Amino acid sequence: MMINTATMFLLPLLMLLFPSASSFGTTQQKKCVVKVCHNKDCCKKGGGDNLLSTFRDLVPSDNNQLTIESTGCLSQCGKGPNVCVVKNGSDEKMYYDIKDALDASAVLDVATPEADLPIELLVAASNIHHAEHTASPAKKEELMTSVVTDLSKNSNPALMNSHAMFHALTIRADARLDTNNIDGAIEDARLASKIFPSEGKVWRILASAEEQR
């Protein structure tokens, strides 16, 4: 294809004036930020860190369109736990009474249908939620073993390196520590630390396990 001299000079100018011109013919994916309220009222109702982790458990590691973060009071305390979804930096929508993995998954399905989140992560997040509300270490280990097994089945990196896998390994390591399965706790903690090395809890579990070895 021949490009004349005038076109060569005009093209950079057009790209400066119309930045989206270079994307003609392509579909732009929408950026989405999910803000989970950490106000004390929402935390008392099951929001806060637990709900934040649940949302993160639903997202595969290769998804770069969804950001899950905490936020301050969303001024709807009586309806909490509350979540605000922001798309493209300005399009905001509130969701109320979000308490578990099914609620969180429904929010993501409505807010970001294009994300097409894997069903395996919904199952994992539901089992993780159940484990966190179970007192028995043996039951926790059983639930988390099912999650680790399911997420490892097809050797899919997006599932094996997901927050759900990290979360399951961390809970199982803690449960194994409680039942004196020290070697199992160390193995799980080391695997979890490779997925999210900046998370402090897994290092505390690892240190405690190695002290008891």
Tab-separated table of C-alpha atoms in Angstrom:
chain	number	residue	atom	x	y	z
A	1	MET	CA	0.000	0.000	0.000
A	2	MET	CA	1.393	3.402	-1.020
A	3	ILE	CA	1.446	6.221	1.568
A	4	ASN	CA	2.056	9.692	0.223
A	5	THR	CA	4.085	12.388	1.974
A	6	ALA	CA	1.039	14.381	3.122
A	7	THR	CA	-0.432	11.331	4.845
A	8	MET	CA	2.849	10.680	6.671
A	9	PHE	CA	2.780	14.181	8.142
A	10	LEU	CA	-0.951	14.206	8.904
A	11	LEU	CA	-1.124	10.835	10.664
A	12	PRO	CA	0.805	11.830	13.835
A	13	LEU	CA	-1.275	15.022	14.087
A	14	LEU	CA	-4.534	13.061	13.814
A	15	MET	CA	-3.390	10.651	16.520
A	16	LEU	CA	-2.676	13.560	18.861
A	17	LEU	CA	-6.029	15.219	18.191
A	18	PHE	CA	-7.999	11.965	18.231
A	19	PRO	CA	-6.229	9.403	20.460
A	20	SER	CA	-8.874	6.773	19.794
A	21	ALA	CA	-8.188	6.944	16.068
A	22	SER	CA	-5.507	4.248	16.444
A	23	SER	CA	-8.179	1.930	17.870
A	24	PHE	CA	-10.675	2.173	14.996
A	25	GLY	CA	-12.037	-1.257	14.198
A	26	THR	CA	-11.238	-2.691	17.662
A	27	THR	CA	-13.424	-3.141	20.752
A	28	GLN	CA	-12.247	-1.254	23.820
A	29	GLN	CA	-12.693	-3.212	27.054
A	30	LYS	CA	-14.174	-1.217	29.901
A	31	LYS	CA	-12.133	-0.685	33.033
A	32	CYS	CA	-14.022	-1.379	36.239
A	33	VAL	CA	-13.208	-0.662	39.892
A	34	VAL	CA	-15.159	-2.420	42.648
A	35	LYS	CA	-15.022	-0.471	45.916
A	36	VAL	CA	-15.915	-2.428	49.054
A	37	CYS	CA	-16.964	-0.334	52.059
A	38	HIS	CA	-14.762	-0.711	55.155
A	39	ASN	CA	-16.844	1.469	57.448
A	40	LYS	CA	-17.391	-0.174	60.852
A	41	ASP	CA	-21.135	-0.659	60.269
A	42	CYS	CA	-20.570	-2.592	57.042
A	43	CYS	CA	-17.764	-4.598	58.663
A	44	LYS	CA	-20.083	-5.662	61.491
A	45	LYS	CA	-22.538	-7.016	58.906
A	46	GLY	CA	-19.961	-9.136	57.086
A	47	GLY	CA	-18.383	-6.545	54.820
A	48	GLY	CA	-14.871	-5.145	55.067
A	49	ASP	CA	-11.871	-7.431	54.574
A	50	ASN	CA	-13.920	-10.624	54.281
A	51	LEU	CA	-16.070	-9.248	51.467
A	52	LEU	CA	-13.038	-7.682	49.804
A	53	SER	CA	-11.358	-11.110	49.729
A	54	THR	CA	-14.520	-12.721	48.376
A	55	PHE	CA	-14.588	-10.332	45.405
A	56	ARG	CA	-10.889	-10.979	44.773
A	57	ASP	CA	-11.490	-14.732	44.941
A	58	LEU	CA	-13.893	-14.429	42.005
A	59	VAL	CA	-11.367	-12.844	39.636
A	60	PRO	CA	-8.836	-14.926	37.638
A	61	SER	CA	-5.218	-13.801	37.688
A	62	ASP	CA	-5.225	-12.901	33.973
A	63	ASN	CA	-8.075	-10.379	34.295
A	64	ASN	CA	-6.672	-6.843	34.024
A	65	GLN	CA	-10.003	-5.060	33.603
A	66	LEU	CA	-11.250	-5.489	37.176
A	67	THR	CA	-9.746	-3.790	40.219
A	68	ILE	CA	-11.020	-4.676	43.690
A	69	GLU	CA	-10.241	-2.199	46.459
A	70	SER	CA	-11.451	-0.973	49.845
A	71	THR	CA	-13.087	2.375	50.407
A	72	GLY	CA	-14.455	4.502	53.225
A	73	CYS	CA	-18.093	5.010	54.134
A	74	LEU	CA	-20.481	5.024	51.159
A	75	SER	CA	-23.185	6.844	53.194
A	76	GLN	CA	-25.748	4.034	53.059
A	77	CYS	CA	-24.922	2.337	56.376
A	78	GLY	CA	-28.428	0.980	56.952
A	79	LYS	CA	-28.303	-0.977	53.680
A	80	GLY	CA	-24.845	-2.516	54.101
A	81	PRO	CA	-22.590	-4.217	53.416
A	82	ASN	CA	-22.255	-1.799	50.511
A	83	VAL	CA	-20.289	-1.900	47.281
A	84	CYS	CA	-19.749	0.802	44.663
A	85	VAL	CA	-18.823	-0.150	41.099
A	86	VAL	CA	-17.107	2.519	38.987
A	87	LYS	CA	-16.747	2.021	35.241
A	88	ASN	CA	-14.569	4.154	32.989
A	89	GLY	CA	-13.659	6.425	35.879
A	90	SER	CA	-17.047	8.106	36.306
A	91	ASP	CA	-20.011	5.757	35.815
A	92	GLU	CA	-20.918	4.782	39.396
A	93	LYS	CA	-23.517	2.336	40.657
A	94	MET	CA	-24.240	1.235	44.223
A	95	TYR	CA	-25.086	-2.293	45.367
A	96	TYR	CA	-26.465	-3.025	48.827
A	97	ASP	CA	-26.632	-5.936	51.288
A	98	ILE	CA	-23.759	-7.842	49.626
A	99	LYS	CA	-22.800	-10.590	52.057
A	100	ASP	CA	-21.391	-13.658	50.331
A	101	ALA	CA	-19.868	-15.116	47.172
A	102	LEU	CA	-23.208	-15.456	45.369
A	103	ASP	CA	-24.048	-11.802	46.043
A	104	ALA	CA	-20.583	-10.676	44.937
A	105	SER	CA	-20.747	-12.802	41.790
A	106	ALA	CA	-24.142	-11.320	40.930
A	107	VAL	CA	-22.713	-7.804	41.274
A	108	LEU	CA	-19.847	-8.627	38.902
A	109	ASP	CA	-22.166	-10.333	36.403
A	110	VAL	CA	-24.420	-7.268	36.260
A	111	ALA	CA	-21.685	-4.641	36.405
A	112	THR	CA	-19.172	-6.330	34.107
A	113	PRO	CA	-20.876	-9.013	31.975
A	114	GLU	CA	-17.977	-8.817	29.537
A	115	ALA	CA	-15.611	-10.195	32.202
A	116	ASP	CA	-17.046	-13.738	31.858
A	117	LEU	CA	-15.683	-14.940	35.206
A	118	PRO	CA	-15.023	-18.700	35.540
A	119	ILE	CA	-17.626	-20.773	37.397
A	120	GLU	CA	-14.759	-22.604	39.145
A	121	LEU	CA	-13.953	-19.423	41.036
A	122	LEU	CA	-17.556	-18.975	42.200
A	123	VAL	CA	-17.501	-22.514	43.612
A	124	ALA	CA	-14.118	-21.818	45.197
A	125	ALA	CA	-15.240	-18.510	46.726
A	126	SER	CA	-18.385	-20.149	48.149
A	127	ASN	CA	-16.352	-22.928	49.780
A	128	ILE	CA	-13.830	-20.421	51.126
A	129	HIS	CA	-16.670	-18.377	52.628
A	130	HIS	CA	-18.027	-21.551	54.236
A	131	ALA	CA	-14.585	-22.489	55.603
A	132	GLU	CA	-14.126	-19.075	57.179
A	133	HIS	CA	-17.361	-19.574	59.116
A	134	THR	CA	-16.446	-23.109	60.226
A	135	ALA	CA	-14.787	-23.705	63.586
A	136	SER	CA	-13.454	-27.196	62.853
A	137	PRO	CA	-9.881	-27.240	61.436
A	138	ALA	CA	-10.572	-30.685	59.912
A	139	LYS	CA	-13.620	-29.343	58.057
A	140	LYS	CA	-11.638	-26.310	56.898
A	141	GLU	CA	-8.917	-28.574	55.531
A	142	GLU	CA	-11.496	-30.728	53.750
A	143	LEU	CA	-13.173	-27.730	52.103
A	144	MET	CA	-9.907	-26.121	51.067
A	145	THR	CA	-8.528	-29.371	49.680
A	146	SER	CA	-11.539	-29.535	47.364
A	147	VAL	CA	-10.851	-25.948	46.224
A	148	VAL	CA	-7.142	-26.576	45.608
A	149	THR	CA	-7.943	-29.772	43.689
A	150	ASP	CA	-10.612	-28.144	41.516
A	151	LEU	CA	-8.475	-25.111	40.653
A	152	SER	CA	-5.535	-27.355	39.741
A	153	LYS	CA	-7.468	-29.764	37.494
A	154	ASN	CA	-6.766	-28.279	34.073
A	155	SER	CA	-3.421	-26.646	34.917
A	156	ASN	CA	-4.933	-23.275	33.999
A	157	PRO	CA	-2.491	-20.562	35.181
A	158	ALA	CA	-5.324	-18.039	35.573
A	159	LEU	CA	-6.903	-20.307	38.198
A	160	MET	CA	-3.755	-21.765	39.738
A	161	ASN	CA	-2.325	-18.272	40.341
A	162	SER	CA	-5.618	-16.726	41.390
A	163	HIS	CA	-6.426	-15.065	44.701
A	164	ALA	CA	-8.821	-17.954	45.386
A	165	MET	CA	-5.957	-20.473	45.177
A	166	PHE	CA	-3.814	-18.296	47.441
A	167	HIS	CA	-6.699	-17.891	49.886
A	168	ALA	CA	-7.461	-21.632	49.969
A	169	LEU	CA	-3.826	-22.580	50.526
A	170	THR	CA	-3.513	-20.029	53.336
A	171	ILE	CA	-6.637	-21.267	55.128
A	172	ARG	CA	-5.549	-24.902	54.714
A	173	ALA	CA	-2.044	-24.098	56.005
A	174	ASP	CA	-3.583	-22.508	59.100
A	175	ALA	CA	-5.919	-25.484	59.601
A	176	ARG	CA	-3.051	-27.957	59.220
A	177	LEU	CA	-1.052	-25.984	61.761
A	178	ASP	CA	-3.945	-26.345	64.205
A	179	THR	CA	-3.972	-30.126	63.714
A	180	ASN	CA	-0.168	-30.441	64.036
A	181	ASN	CA	0.315	-31.319	60.371
A	182	ILE	CA	3.412	-29.139	60.353
A	183	ASP	CA	4.907	-30.374	57.074
A	184	GLY	CA	1.574	-29.891	55.302
A	185	ALA	CA	1.239	-26.379	56.725
A	186	ILE	CA	4.731	-25.451	55.556
A	187	GLU	CA	4.104	-26.830	52.063
A	188	ASP	CA	0.838	-24.898	51.690
A	189	ALA	CA	2.301	-21.679	53.075
A	190	ARG	CA	5.243	-21.849	50.690
A	191	LEU	CA	2.952	-22.435	47.704
A	192	ALA	CA	0.722	-19.528	48.761
A	193	SER	CA	3.704	-17.215	49.225
A	194	LYS	CA	4.724	-17.804	45.613
A	195	ILE	CA	1.336	-16.552	44.403
A	196	PHE	CA	1.127	-13.428	46.583
A	197	PRO	CA	4.534	-12.874	48.249
A	198	SER	CA	3.491	-9.499	49.685
A	199	GLU	CA	0.722	-10.943	51.899
A	200	GLY	CA	1.914	-10.941	55.507
A	201	LYS	CA	-0.450	-13.568	56.948
A	202	VAL	CA	1.030	-16.442	54.970
A	203	TRP	CA	4.541	-15.561	56.150
A	204	ARG	CA	3.339	-15.533	59.766
A	205	ILE	CA	1.842	-19.003	59.320
A	206	LEU	CA	5.058	-20.223	57.704
A	207	ALA	CA	7.204	-18.804	60.516
A	208	SER	CA	4.969	-20.364	63.170
A	209	ALA	CA	5.049	-23.760	61.413
A	210	GLU	CA	8.816	-23.761	61.052
A	211	GLU	CA	9.201	-22.900	64.755
A	212	GLN	CA	7.164	-26.002	65.642
A	213	ARG	CA	9.023	-28.319	63.273
